[in-house]
Coordinates of C-alpha atoms in Angstrom, one line a residue:
M1384 CA -13.6 20.0 3.9
N1385 CA -16.1 19.2 6.6
A1386 CA -17.8 16.0 7.4
T1387 CA -21.0 16.9 4.8
A1388 CA -18.8 17.1 1.9
A1389 CA -20.4 16.1 -1.1
D1390 CA -19.3 12.4 -1.9
G1391 CA -20.8 12.0 -5.5
G1392 CA -23.2 9.4 -4.3
S1393 CA -20.4 6.9 -3.4
G1394 CA -21.0 7.7 0.7
V1395 CA -17.2 8.4 1.0
R1396 CA -17.3 11.4 3.2
Y1397 CA -13.2 11.6 3.4
E1398 CA -11.1 10.7 0.9
P1399 CA -6.9 9.1 1.8
G1400 CA -5.6 12.7 1.1
E1401 CA -8.3 14.4 3.5
K1402 CA -8.1 15.2 6.8
P1403 CA -11.4 14.8 9.0
P1404 CA -11.4 16.3 12.3
T1405 CA -9.4 15.0 15.1
S1406 CA -11.9 13.1 17.1
L1407 CA -13.5 11.5 14.1
T1408 CA -10.1 10.3 12.8
I1409 CA -9.2 8.8 16.4
G1410 CA -12.8 7.7 16.9
V1411 CA -12.7 5.4 14.0
G1412 CA -9.0 4.3 14.1
L1413 CA -9.9 2.9 17.7
Q1414 CA -13.0 1.2 16.3
L1415 CA -11.3 -0.6 13.7
A1416 CA -8.6 -1.3 16.4
V1417 CA -11.2 -3.0 18.9
L1418 CA -12.9 -4.9 15.8
N1419 CA -9.4 -6.7 15.0
I1420 CA -7.7 -6.8 18.2
A1421 CA -8.6 -10.2 19.2
A1422 CA -7.9 -12.0 16.1
I1423 CA -4.6 -10.5 16.0
V1424 CA -3.8 -11.6 19.7
L1425 CA -5.4 -15.0 19.1
I1426 CA -3.6 -16.3 16.4
P1427 CA -0.1 -16.1 17.8
L1428 CA -1.7 -17.4 21.1
V1429 CA -3.0 -20.7 19.4
V1430 CA 0.1 -21.4 18.1
M1431 CA 2.5 -20.8 20.8
R1432 CA 0.0 -22.7 23.1
A1433 CA -0.1 -25.6 20.4
A1434 CA 3.6 -26.1 20.0
G1435 CA 3.6 -26.1 24.2
V1436 CA 6.0 -23.0 24.5
G1437 CA 6.9 -21.2 27.8
E1438 CA 4.8 -18.4 29.2
A1439 CA 7.3 -15.8 28.8
Y1440 CA 8.1 -16.4 25.3
L1441 CA 4.4 -16.9 24.7
S1442 CA 3.6 -13.5 26.0
W1443 CA 6.7 -12.2 24.2
A1444 CA 5.6 -13.5 20.7
V1445 CA 2.3 -12.0 21.3
L1446 CA 3.0 -8.7 22.3
A1447 CA 5.5 -8.6 19.3
S1448 CA 2.9 -9.3 16.9
V1449 CA 0.3 -6.6 17.9
T1450 CA 3.7 -4.4 17.6
V1451 CA 4.5 -5.5 14.4
C1452 CA 1.0 -5.4 13.2
G1453 CA 0.4 -1.9 14.2
L1454 CA 4.0 -0.7 12.9
A1455 CA 3.0 -2.1 9.3
T1456 CA -0.7 -0.7 9.3
M1457 CA 0.7 2.5 10.0
L1458 CA 3.1 2.3 7.1
Q1459 CA 0.1 1.2 5.1
A1460 CA -1.1 4.3 5.9
V1461 CA 1.9 6.3 5.3
R1462 CA 3.4 5.2 1.7
M1463 CA 6.9 6.1 2.1
G1464 CA 8.4 5.4 -1.8
R1465 CA 7.9 1.9 -2.9
F1466 CA 6.1 1.0 0.5
G1467 CA 2.5 1.3 1.7
T1468 CA -0.9 1.7 0.0
G1469 CA -1.7 5.3 1.3
H1470 CA -4.9 3.7 2.4
V1471 CA -6.8 2.3 5.5
L1472 CA -5.2 -1.0 5.1
L1473 CA -5.1 -3.2 8.3
M1474 CA -2.1 -5.7 8.9
G1475 CA -2.8 -8.7 10.7
T1476 CA -1.7 -12.2 12.0
S1477 CA -2.4 -14.7 9.2
G1478 CA -4.3 -18.2 10.0
A1479 CA -2.4 -19.5 7.0
F1480 CA 0.8 -19.7 8.5
I1481 CA -0.6 -21.6 11.5
P1482 CA 0.8 -25.2 10.7
A1483 CA 3.9 -24.2 9.5
S1484 CA 4.1 -22.1 12.7
I1485 CA 3.4 -24.7 14.9
M1486 CA 6.0 -27.6 13.4
A1487 CA 8.9 -24.7 13.4
L1488 CA 8.6 -24.3 17.2
T1489 CA 8.1 -28.0 17.8
E1490 CA 10.8 -29.3 15.5
G1491 CA 13.5 -26.2 16.7
G1492 CA 11.9 -23.8 18.9
P1493 CA 11.5 -20.0 18.4
A1494 CA 15.3 -19.5 16.9
L1495 CA 14.1 -21.9 13.6
L1496 CA 10.4 -20.1 13.6
A1497 CA 12.5 -17.0 13.4
T1498 CA 14.7 -17.9 10.6
L1499 CA 12.1 -19.3 8.4
V1500 CA 9.6 -16.4 8.5
V1501 CA 12.4 -14.0 8.0
V1502 CA 13.4 -16.1 4.4
A1503 CA 9.6 -16.4 3.4
A1504 CA 9.6 -12.3 4.0
F1505 CA 11.4 -12.2 1.0
I1506 CA 8.5 -13.6 -1.2
P1507 CA 6.3 -10.7 -0.9
L1508 CA 9.6 -8.5 -1.3
L1509 CA 10.0 -10.0 -4.6
L1510 CA 6.3 -10.1 -5.6
S1511 CA 6.0 -6.5 -4.8
W1512 CA 8.7 -5.8 -7.7
R1513 CA 6.5 -8.3 -10.1
L1514 CA 3.3 -9.3 -9.1
S1515 CA 2.8 -11.8 -12.0
L1516 CA 5.7 -13.6 -11.0
F1517 CA 4.2 -16.6 -9.8
Q1518 CA 0.7 -16.3 -11.7
R1519 CA 1.5 -19.4 -14.6
I1520 CA 2.6 -21.4 -11.5
L1521 CA 0.0 -20.4 -8.2
T1522 CA -3.0 -21.3 -10.4
P1523 CA -6.8 -21.6 -7.9
S1524 CA -6.5 -25.1 -7.9
V1525 CA -2.6 -24.6 -6.8
S1526 CA -3.5 -22.1 -4.0
G1527 CA -7.0 -23.5 -2.9
T1528 CA -5.5 -26.8 -2.5
V1529 CA -2.9 -25.7 -0.1
I1530 CA -5.1 -23.7 1.9
M1531 CA -7.5 -26.7 2.3
L1532 CA -4.6 -28.8 3.6
I1533 CA -4.0 -26.2 6.4
P1534 CA -6.7 -28.2 8.5
V1535 CA -5.6 -31.2 7.6
T1536 CA -2.3 -30.2 9.0
V1537 CA -3.3 -28.8 12.3
L1538 CA -5.9 -31.1 13.3
P1539 CA -3.6 -33.0 15.4
F1540 CA -2.7 -30.4 17.3
V1541 CA -6.2 -29.3 18.3
S1542 CA -6.0 -32.6 20.6
G1543 CA -3.3 -31.4 22.5
L1544 CA -5.1 -28.3 23.2
L1545 CA -7.9 -30.3 24.6
A1546 CA -5.5 -31.8 27.4
A1547 CA -6.3 -33.0 31.2
G1548 CA -6.5 -30.4 33.8
P1549 CA -3.9 -29.2 36.1
D1550 CA -4.5 -32.1 38.5
G1551 CA -3.9 -34.5 35.6
G1552 CA -7.3 -35.8 35.8
A1553 CA -10.2 -35.2 33.3
L1554 CA -12.0 -32.3 34.3
P1555 CA -15.4 -31.7 32.6
G1556 CA -15.1 -28.1 32.3
A1557 CA -12.2 -28.7 29.5
P1558 CA -14.8 -30.5 27.1
L1559 CA -17.5 -28.3 28.0
S1560 CA -15.8 -25.5 27.5
F1561 CA -14.5 -26.6 24.6
F1562 CA -18.2 -27.3 22.6
V1563 CA -19.8 -24.4 24.0
T1564 CA -17.3 -22.0 22.5
L1565 CA -17.3 -24.1 19.5
I1566 CA -21.0 -23.9 19.1
L1567 CA -21.7 -20.7 20.0
I1568 CA -19.4 -19.0 17.4
G1569 CA -20.9 -21.4 14.9
C1570 CA -24.4 -20.6 15.3
L1571 CA -23.4 -16.8 15.5
A1572 CA -21.4 -16.9 12.3
L1573 CA -24.3 -18.9 10.7
R1574 CA -27.3 -17.0 12.0
G1575 CA -25.8 -13.9 13.4
T1576 CA -26.3 -10.3 11.5
G1577 CA -24.4 -7.2 11.5
A1578 CA -22.4 -6.3 14.7
L1579 CA -23.4 -9.6 16.1
R1580 CA -21.6 -11.8 13.5
L1581 CA -18.8 -9.8 13.5
W1582 CA -17.9 -10.3 16.9
A1583 CA -19.0 -14.0 16.8
P1584 CA -15.2 -15.3 17.7
V1585 CA -15.0 -12.8 21.0
I1586 CA -18.6 -13.6 22.1
G1587 CA -17.5 -17.6 22.0
V1588 CA -14.2 -17.0 23.9
I1589 CA -15.9 -14.6 26.7
V1590 CA -18.4 -17.3 27.6
G1591 CA -16.3 -20.4 26.6
T1592 CA -13.8 -18.8 29.1
A1593 CA -16.4 -17.9 31.7
I1594 CA -17.6 -21.8 31.8
A1595 CA -13.9 -23.0 32.5
A1596 CA -13.5 -20.2 35.1
F1597 CA -16.4 -22.1 37.0
Y1598 CA -14.3 -25.4 37.0
G1599 CA -11.0 -23.2 38.2
L1600 CA -9.3 -23.3 34.5
Y1601 CA -9.0 -19.6 34.4
D1602 CA -6.0 -18.1 35.9
V1603 CA -7.0 -15.6 37.8
E1604 CA -3.6 -15.2 39.7
R1605 CA -1.8 -13.9 36.5
I1606 CA -4.5 -11.4 36.2
A1607 CA -3.8 -10.3 39.9
A1608 CA -0.5 -9.9 39.3
A1609 CA 0.1 -8.0 36.6
T1610 CA 0.6 -4.3 36.4
W1611 CA -1.7 -1.7 34.6
I1612 CA 1.2 -0.2 32.6
A1613 CA 4.6 -0.9 32.0
L1614 CA 7.3 -1.2 29.4
P1615 CA 7.1 -4.6 27.4
S1616 CA 10.2 -7.1 28.1
A1617 CA 11.9 -7.8 25.0
R1618 CA 12.7 -11.3 24.4
P1619 CA 13.8 -12.1 20.7
P1620 CA 15.0 -15.6 20.0
G1621 CA 17.6 -15.1 17.4
F1622 CA 18.4 -17.3 14.8
D1623 CA 19.1 -20.8 14.1
L1624 CA 21.7 -20.5 11.2
E1625 CA 22.5 -24.6 11.2
F1626 CA 20.2 -24.7 8.6
G1627 CA 19.3 -28.4 9.6
P1628 CA 16.8 -31.0 8.0
A1629 CA 13.8 -29.5 9.7
F1630 CA 14.9 -26.1 8.1
W1631 CA 14.5 -27.7 4.5
T1632 CA 11.6 -29.7 5.8
L1633 CA 9.3 -26.8 6.8
L1634 CA 10.8 -24.1 4.2
P1635 CA 8.7 -25.2 1.4
S1636 CA 5.4 -24.7 3.6
F1637 CA 6.3 -21.4 4.4
L1638 CA 7.4 -19.9 1.1
L1639 CA 3.9 -21.5 -0.2
V1640 CA 1.8 -19.9 2.4
A1641 CA 3.9 -16.6 1.7
V1642 CA 2.8 -16.8 -1.7
I1643 CA -0.8 -17.1 -0.7
A1644 CA -0.5 -14.4 1.8
A1645 CA 0.9 -11.8 -0.4
I1646 CA -1.8 -12.7 -3.2
R1647 CA -4.2 -12.0 0.0
T1648 CA -2.6 -8.7 0.4
M1649 CA -3.1 -8.0 -3.3
S1650 CA -6.7 -8.5 -3.2
S1651 CA -7.0 -6.5 0.1
A1652 CA -5.4 -3.5 -1.4
V1653 CA -7.6 -3.8 -4.5
A1654 CA -10.8 -3.9 -2.2
V1655 CA -10.0 -1.0 -0.2
Q1656 CA -9.5 1.2 -3.1
R1657 CA -12.9 0.4 -4.4
V1658 CA -14.5 2.3 -1.2
S1659 CA -11.8 5.0 -0.7
W1660 CA -12.7 7.4 -3.7
R1661 CA -15.8 9.6 -4.6
R1662 CA -15.4 8.5 -8.3
A1663 CA -16.7 5.2 -8.7
S1664 CA -14.9 4.7 -11.9
R1665 CA -11.6 5.8 -10.6
A1666 CA -8.7 3.1 -12.1
T1667 CA -6.9 1.1 -9.5
D1668 CA -3.4 2.3 -8.5
F1669 CA -1.1 -0.6 -9.2
R1670 CA 1.9 1.2 -7.5
A1671 CA -0.4 1.3 -4.3
V1672 CA -0.8 -2.1 -4.6
Q1673 CA 2.9 -3.2 -5.2
G1674 CA 3.4 -1.0 -2.1
A1675 CA 1.1 -2.8 -0.4
V1676 CA 2.9 -6.2 -1.0
A1677 CA 6.2 -4.6 0.0
V1678 CA 4.6 -3.8 3.4
D1679 CA 4.0 -7.1 3.5
G1680 CA 7.1 -8.2 3.4
V1681 CA 8.8 -5.6 5.9
G1682 CA 5.9 -6.7 8.5
N1683 CA 7.0 -10.3 8.0
L1684 CA 10.7 -9.4 8.4
L1685 CA 9.9 -7.6 11.4
A1686 CA 7.9 -10.7 13.0
G1687 CA 10.8 -13.1 12.2
C1688 CA 13.2 -10.9 13.9
A1689 CA 10.7 -10.9 16.9
G1690 CA 10.5 -14.5 16.5
T1691 CA 6.5 -14.5 16.2
V1692 CA 3.7 -15.5 13.7
P1693 CA 4.2 -13.4 10.2
G1694 CA 1.1 -11.7 8.7
S1695 CA -0.6 -10.2 5.7
A1696 CA -3.4 -7.4 5.0
T1697 CA -7.0 -8.4 5.9
T1698 CA -10.0 -6.6 4.4
T1699 CA -11.7 -5.8 7.6
S1700 CA -11.1 -1.9 7.1
V1701 CA -13.0 -2.0 4.0
P1702 CA -16.9 -2.6 5.3
L1703 CA -15.9 -0.2 8.3
T1704 CA -14.7 2.3 5.7
Q1705 CA -17.9 1.7 3.7
L1706 CA -20.2 2.4 7.1
T1707 CA -18.5 5.6 8.1
G1708 CA -17.6 6.9 5.0
V1709 CA -14.0 8.0 6.5
A1710 CA -11.1 6.6 4.3
A1711 CA -8.3 8.9 5.4
R1712 CA -5.1 8.3 5.9
G1713 CA -5.2 9.3 9.7
V1714 CA -7.6 6.3 10.6
G1715 CA -4.7 3.9 9.6
L1716 CA -2.1 5.6 11.9
A1717 CA -4.7 5.9 14.7
A1718 CA -5.6 2.2 14.3
G1719 CA -1.9 1.1 14.0
A1720 CA -0.8 3.5 17.2
A1721 CA -3.9 1.9 19.2
F1722 CA -2.3 -1.6 18.7
I1723 CA 1.0 -0.7 19.8
A1724 CA -0.3 1.0 22.8
F1725 CA -1.6 -2.5 24.0
A1726 CA 1.8 -3.5 24.3
F1727 CA 2.1 -1.3 27.4
L1728 CA -1.2 -2.5 29.2
P1729 CA 0.2 -5.7 30.7
K1730 CA -3.3 -6.0 33.0
V1731 CA -5.1 -5.8 30.0
F1732 CA -2.9 -8.7 28.0
A1733 CA -2.9 -11.3 30.8
V1734 CA -6.7 -11.4 30.8
V1735 CA -6.1 -12.4 27.2
L1736 CA -3.3 -14.5 28.0
A1737 CA -5.2 -16.2 30.6
I1738 CA -7.7 -18.1 28.5
P1739 CA -7.9 -21.6 28.9
D1740 CA -6.3 -24.0 26.3
P1741 CA -10.1 -26.0 25.4
V1742 CA -11.2 -22.3 24.4
F1743 CA -8.4 -21.8 22.2
A1744 CA -9.1 -25.3 20.5
A1745 CA -12.5 -24.4 19.7
Y1746 CA -11.5 -21.2 18.4
L1747 CA -9.0 -22.6 16.3
A1748 CA -11.5 -25.3 15.1
V1749 CA -13.6 -22.6 13.8
L1750 CA -10.8 -20.8 11.9
L1751 CA -9.7 -24.3 10.7
A1752 CA -13.3 -24.7 9.1
M1753 CA -13.3 -21.3 7.6
L1754 CA -9.9 -21.9 5.7
F1755 CA -11.2 -24.9 4.3
A1756 CA -14.0 -23.2 2.8
I1757 CA -11.9 -20.4 1.8
G1758 CA -9.6 -22.9 -0.3
L1759 CA -12.8 -24.7 -1.9
K1760 CA -14.3 -21.3 -2.6
I1761 CA -11.2 -20.7 -4.5
V1762 CA -10.9 -24.1 -6.2
L1763 CA -14.3 -23.2 -7.8
Q1764 CA -13.9 -19.5 -8.8
G1765 CA -11.1 -20.7 -10.9
G1766 CA -13.3 -23.6 -12.8
L1767 CA -13.4 -26.8 -11.6
D1768 CA -13.3 -28.9 -15.1
V1769 CA -12.4 -32.1 -15.6
R1770 CA -8.4 -31.7 -15.6
N1771 CA -8.3 -29.2 -12.6
G1772 CA -10.7 -31.4 -10.7
I1773 CA -8.2 -34.2 -11.1
V1774 CA -5.0 -31.8 -10.1
V1775 CA -7.2 -30.8 -7.0
G1776 CA -8.7 -34.3 -6.0
L1777 CA -4.8 -36.3 -6.4
A1778 CA -3.3 -33.1 -4.5
F1779 CA -5.8 -33.3 -1.8
L1780 CA -5.4 -36.9 -1.2
T1781 CA -1.8 -36.9 -1.6
G1782 CA -1.6 -34.5 1.0
V1783 CA -4.0 -36.3 3.5
S1784 CA -2.2 -39.9 2.9
L1785 CA 1.3 -38.5 3.5
Q1786 CA 0.3 -36.3 6.2
Y1787 CA -0.8 -39.1 8.2
G1788 CA 1.3 -42.0 7.1
L1789 CA -1.3 -43.8 5.2
I1790 CA 1.0 -44.5 2.2
L1791 CA 4.6 -45.9 2.6
P1792 CA 5.2 -43.7 6.1
D1793 CA 8.9 -45.7 6.3
Q1794 CA 10.3 -44.4 3.1
V1795 CA 8.2 -41.1 2.8
S1796 CA 9.9 -40.2 6.4
A1797 CA 13.1 -41.1 5.1
F1798 CA 13.2 -39.1 2.1
A1799 CA 14.7 -35.7 2.2
G1800 CA 14.7 -35.4 5.9
G1801 CA 10.8 -35.8 5.9
L1802 CA 9.9 -33.3 3.1
L1803 CA 7.1 -35.1 1.8
A1804 CA 5.7 -35.9 5.4
N1805 CA 4.2 -32.8 5.8
G1806 CA 0.7 -32.7 4.1
M1807 CA 1.3 -29.1 2.5
N1808 CA 4.3 -29.9 1.0
A1809 CA 3.1 -33.0 -0.4
G1810 CA -0.2 -31.8 -1.4
G1811 CA 1.4 -28.3 -3.1
F1812 CA 3.8 -30.3 -4.8
T1813 CA 1.6 -32.6 -6.2
A1814 CA -0.4 -29.7 -7.3
I1815 CA 2.3 -27.8 -8.8
A1816 CA 3.5 -30.3 -10.8
L1817 CA 0.3 -31.5 -12.2
T1818 CA -0.4 -27.9 -12.8
S1819 CA 3.0 -27.6 -14.6
F1820 CA 2.7 -30.7 -16.6
L1821 CA -0.5 -29.5 -18.2
R1822 CA 1.0 -26.2 -19.1
L1823 CA 4.1 -27.8 -20.9
T1824 CA 1.7 -30.4 -22.4
G1825 CA -1.2 -28.4 -23.9
P1826 CA -1.4 -26.1 -26.6
R1827 CA 0.8 -22.9 -27.1
R1828 CA -1.2 -19.6 -26.8
A1829 CA -0.5 -17.5 -30.0
R1830 CA -0.5 -13.8 -29.2
I1831 CA -1.0 -10.2 -30.4
E1832 CA -0.8 -6.9 -29.8
T1833 CA -2.4 -3.5 -31.4
E1834 CA -4.9 -0.8 -30.7
P1835 CA -8.3 -1.3 -29.7
G1836 CA -11.3 -0.5 -32.0
P1837 CA -12.4 -1.5 -35.5
S1838 CA -9.1 -0.1 -36.9
A1839 CA -7.5 -3.1 -35.2
L1840 CA -9.3 -5.9 -37.6
P1841 CA -7.2 -5.9 -40.8
R1842 CA -4.4 -6.8 -38.6
I1843 CA -6.2 -9.3 -36.0
R1844 CA -7.9 -11.3 -39.3
D1845 CA -4.0 -11.9 -40.4
F1846 CA -3.4 -13.2 -37.0
L1847 CA -6.6 -15.5 -37.2
G1848 CA -5.9 -16.8 -40.5
S1849 CA -2.1 -17.7 -39.6
F1850 CA -3.7 -19.3 -36.4
A1851 CA -6.2 -21.4 -38.1
A1852 CA -3.5 -22.7 -40.9
K1853 CA -1.2 -23.6 -38.1
A1854 CA -3.7 -25.6 -36.2
G1855 CA -5.7 -27.2 -39.3
L1856 CA -8.8 -25.5 -39.0
D1857 CA -11.3 -26.1 -41.8
A1858 CA -12.7 -22.8 -43.8
E1859 CA -15.6 -22.2 -42.0
A1860 CA -14.1 -22.7 -38.7
A1861 CA -11.6 -19.7 -39.7
D1862 CA -14.8 -17.9 -40.9
R1863 CA -16.3 -18.5 -37.3
L1864 CA -13.3 -17.0 -35.4
D1865 CA -13.1 -14.2 -37.8
A1866 CA -16.8 -13.0 -37.2
A1867 CA -16.6 -13.6 -33.3
A1868 CA -13.3 -11.5 -33.4
E1869 CA -15.1 -8.9 -35.2
E1870 CA -18.0 -8.9 -33.0
A1871 CA -16.1 -8.7 -29.6
L1872 CA -14.0 -5.9 -31.2
L1873 CA -17.3 -3.7 -31.4
S1874 CA -18.3 -4.6 -28.2
L1875 CA -14.9 -3.4 -26.7
A1876 CA -15.0 -0.1 -28.5
R1877 CA -16.6 2.0 -25.6
P1878 CA -17.0 5.6 -25.7
E1879 CA -14.0 7.6 -24.1
A1880 CA -14.5 9.7 -21.1
A1881 CA -13.4 13.1 -21.7
G1882 CA -9.9 13.6 -21.4
D1883 CA -9.1 10.2 -22.3
D1884 CA -6.5 9.7 -24.9
P1885 CA -7.0 6.4 -27.1
S1886 CA -3.6 6.1 -27.7
R1887 CA -2.8 5.2 -24.2
R1888 CA -4.7 2.0 -24.3
R1889 CA -3.9 -1.1 -26.0
L1890 CA -5.5 -4.2 -27.1
V1891 CA -3.7 -7.5 -26.8
M1892 CA -5.5 -10.7 -27.9
A1893 CA -4.5 -14.5 -27.9
A1894 CA -5.9 -17.1 -29.3
Q1895 CA -5.4 -21.3 -28.3
R1896 CA -6.7 -24.5 -29.2
D1897 CA -8.4 -26.7 -26.7
K1898 CA -9.4 -30.0 -28.1
G1899 CA -13.1 -29.1 -30.2
E1900 CA -12.8 -25.3 -29.4
V1901 CA -10.4 -22.3 -29.6
A1902 CA -10.3 -19.8 -26.9
L1903 CA -9.7 -15.9 -28.0
E1904 CA -9.3 -13.9 -25.4
F1905 CA -9.2 -10.2 -25.9
V1906 CA -7.8 -7.8 -22.8
V1907 CA -8.1 -3.9 -23.7
A1908 CA -5.8 -1.8 -21.0
P1909 CA -3.7 1.0 -20.3
R1910 CA -0.3 0.8 -22.0
D1911 CA 1.6 2.0 -18.9
E1912 CA 1.4 -0.7 -16.6
N1913 CA 2.9 -4.4 -16.8
L1914 CA -0.3 -6.1 -18.4
Q1915 CA 0.7 -9.4 -16.7
D1916 CA 0.9 -7.7 -13.4
R1917 CA -2.5 -6.1 -14.4
L1918 CA -4.3 -9.4 -14.9
A1919 CA -2.5 -11.4 -12.2
L1920 CA -3.9 -8.4 -9.8
L1921 CA -7.3 -7.9 -11.5
S1922 CA -7.4 -12.3 -11.6
G1923 CA -10.8 -13.1 -9.4
E1924 CA -11.3 -9.7 -8.4
V1925 CA -12.7 -8.1 -11.5
E1926 CA -16.6 -7.7 -11.3
E1927 CA -18.1 -10.2 -13.8
T1928 CA -21.3 -9.2 -15.8
S1929 CA -23.6 -11.3 -18.0
A1930 CA -25.5 -10.4 -21.3
E1931 CA -23.6 -6.6 -20.7
S1932 CA -24.4 -6.0 -24.6
E1933 CA -26.2 -6.8 -27.5
V1934 CA -23.0 -8.0 -29.2
S1935 CA -22.2 -10.3 -26.4
L1936 CA -25.8 -12.0 -26.5
R1937 CA -25.3 -12.3 -30.6
L1938 CA -21.8 -13.9 -29.9
L1939 CA -23.5 -16.4 -27.5
R1940 CA -26.2 -17.3 -29.6
H1941 CA -24.6 -17.7 -32.9
L1942 CA -20.8 -17.8 -33.2
A1943 CA -19.6 -19.0 -29.4
S1944 CA -20.3 -21.8 -27.3
S1945 CA -19.3 -19.8 -24.4
V1946 CA -19.0 -15.8 -23.6
R1947 CA -17.4 -14.1 -20.3
H1948 CA -16.9 -10.3 -20.4
R1949 CA -15.5 -8.8 -17.5
Q1950 CA -15.2 -5.1 -16.7
Y1951 CA -13.2 -3.3 -14.0
H1952 CA -12.7 0.5 -14.3
D1953 CA -10.1 0.8 -17.4
T1954 CA -9.7 -2.9 -18.2
D1955 CA -12.0 -4.8 -20.1
I1956 CA -11.8 -9.0 -20.9
I1957 CA -13.6 -10.7 -23.3
T1958 CA -13.0 -14.7 -23.5
V1959 CA -15.0 -16.4 -26.2
R1960 CA -15.0 -20.1 -26.9
V1961 CA -15.7 -20.9 -30.4
A1962 CA -16.3 -24.5 -31.5
V1963 CA -13.9 -25.6 -34.0
S1964 CA -13.3 -28.7 -36.8
A1965 CA -10.0 -29.7 -38.0
A1966 CA -9.5 -29.5 -41.8
R1967 CA -10.1 -32.6 -44.0
S1968 CA -6.3 -32.7 -45.1
G1969 CA -5.5 -33.3 -41.4
G1970 CA -3.9 -31.0 -38.6
K1971 CA -2.7 -30.6 -35.1

């Protein structure tokens, strides 16, 4: 197939299994590597600089991060057994691990960081086996709050990067380069478009470094002393197997962030599939998603053995795939190989390592602001009603208060080796505890599984009749539920595509009482997939539509207080909330 092959209107010129010309593959792969190398390098650099490690270990940690990301990117493209997506899915370092990594280095050094990263790497490996494992615990309220607490935990380290100059005195170049970098990145990110916005961090760092160099803060001697090509010197730190108080204090933070990073990888794996095939209606390959999460775990195992910062998948390859129309696996192989080649270029590497601390501090400040916004977005997408608002508010305030010693500092620091003195731990535990309390004390969901379509109506009527009796609903409320279910079934009875077998699809319906309403959920999905894994994967990823059909409008106007219809390829989800009242004779 040539570059002008028909794309079916999707813009895809080469699908994952196709082979474009070698020059095109290498060109797009190098473009992907160049666009992302800065982010992969800057995060471990920020961590190592903030923790104050030696230059030799700093160089090794950054080289190891780039190499691990390259190997993991190549593994994602290849797809070996249960590992890899078979798509162009870029693996990078994760900003979510910044606070935990800095604290591990300051509390126990590189060996402690290596141990914690290796242990946390088993989280994505476990999730790759069962995607829905933490779905009930790690709600948007929990994960969003934990991400919002990352800047709170890291902020004290930003001031450390703004220390005085080499002679011990306050240099005007330090604050000036910091503010110029911060303002420039912020302005370009807010007002820049296209490539300008994409390159905003790099442009800001270059300009800030130029200002710092004018005041003598840029280490030119390091660059002059570096050779152009050389083999990297391996410096793995080994492991801290004493498992002392610092390990147990920091372990919860690493585990929480590992789950969040794995969920990000799941989202990235879904996103890249959307833009990689000519047929837009192609169903999501859930085994590919599991493979992506498995590679997440393998990459973090390698990062732990090397003693550097762990990472996760990114979505940066998605817009490039859309732009070029090249989704061939060879692009991922080329990008990964380019990352690995970077480790053999000490001169180029020294240019990056010589960037002054104040410039890194500005980059870190922008990154923390973005992380806070991401956490807030996750919370809002999950729905911020009164209950979720209380969960998020209490958890966030608890994390801030205990992080900065505002509440019983002596007792908190003495409890469990200072476990709760970490804001992410304290806020995360609080959010999980409150969410678990709501689930345990809330009404239980009734559930039924049957075939989709109007033929399932008799079974569903029996199911709703039994539910209404147990919930103590009056006859009018039971009739409203019955009518809403009938309309929802008609809405879900879409025409089957050529070759589709209706028997391969199933309908799962759930009913739950919530104060003066009953929530009815209808899910139609393939039979050959684990439904909980599928729902966990599609959570927050499906394209939500409104008023898709006359049926949904009738439901909204006459039967329900709210209707939410979501469609994603071969999965349909309708959620209906119906106002009800209890029977006069009483009930729950």
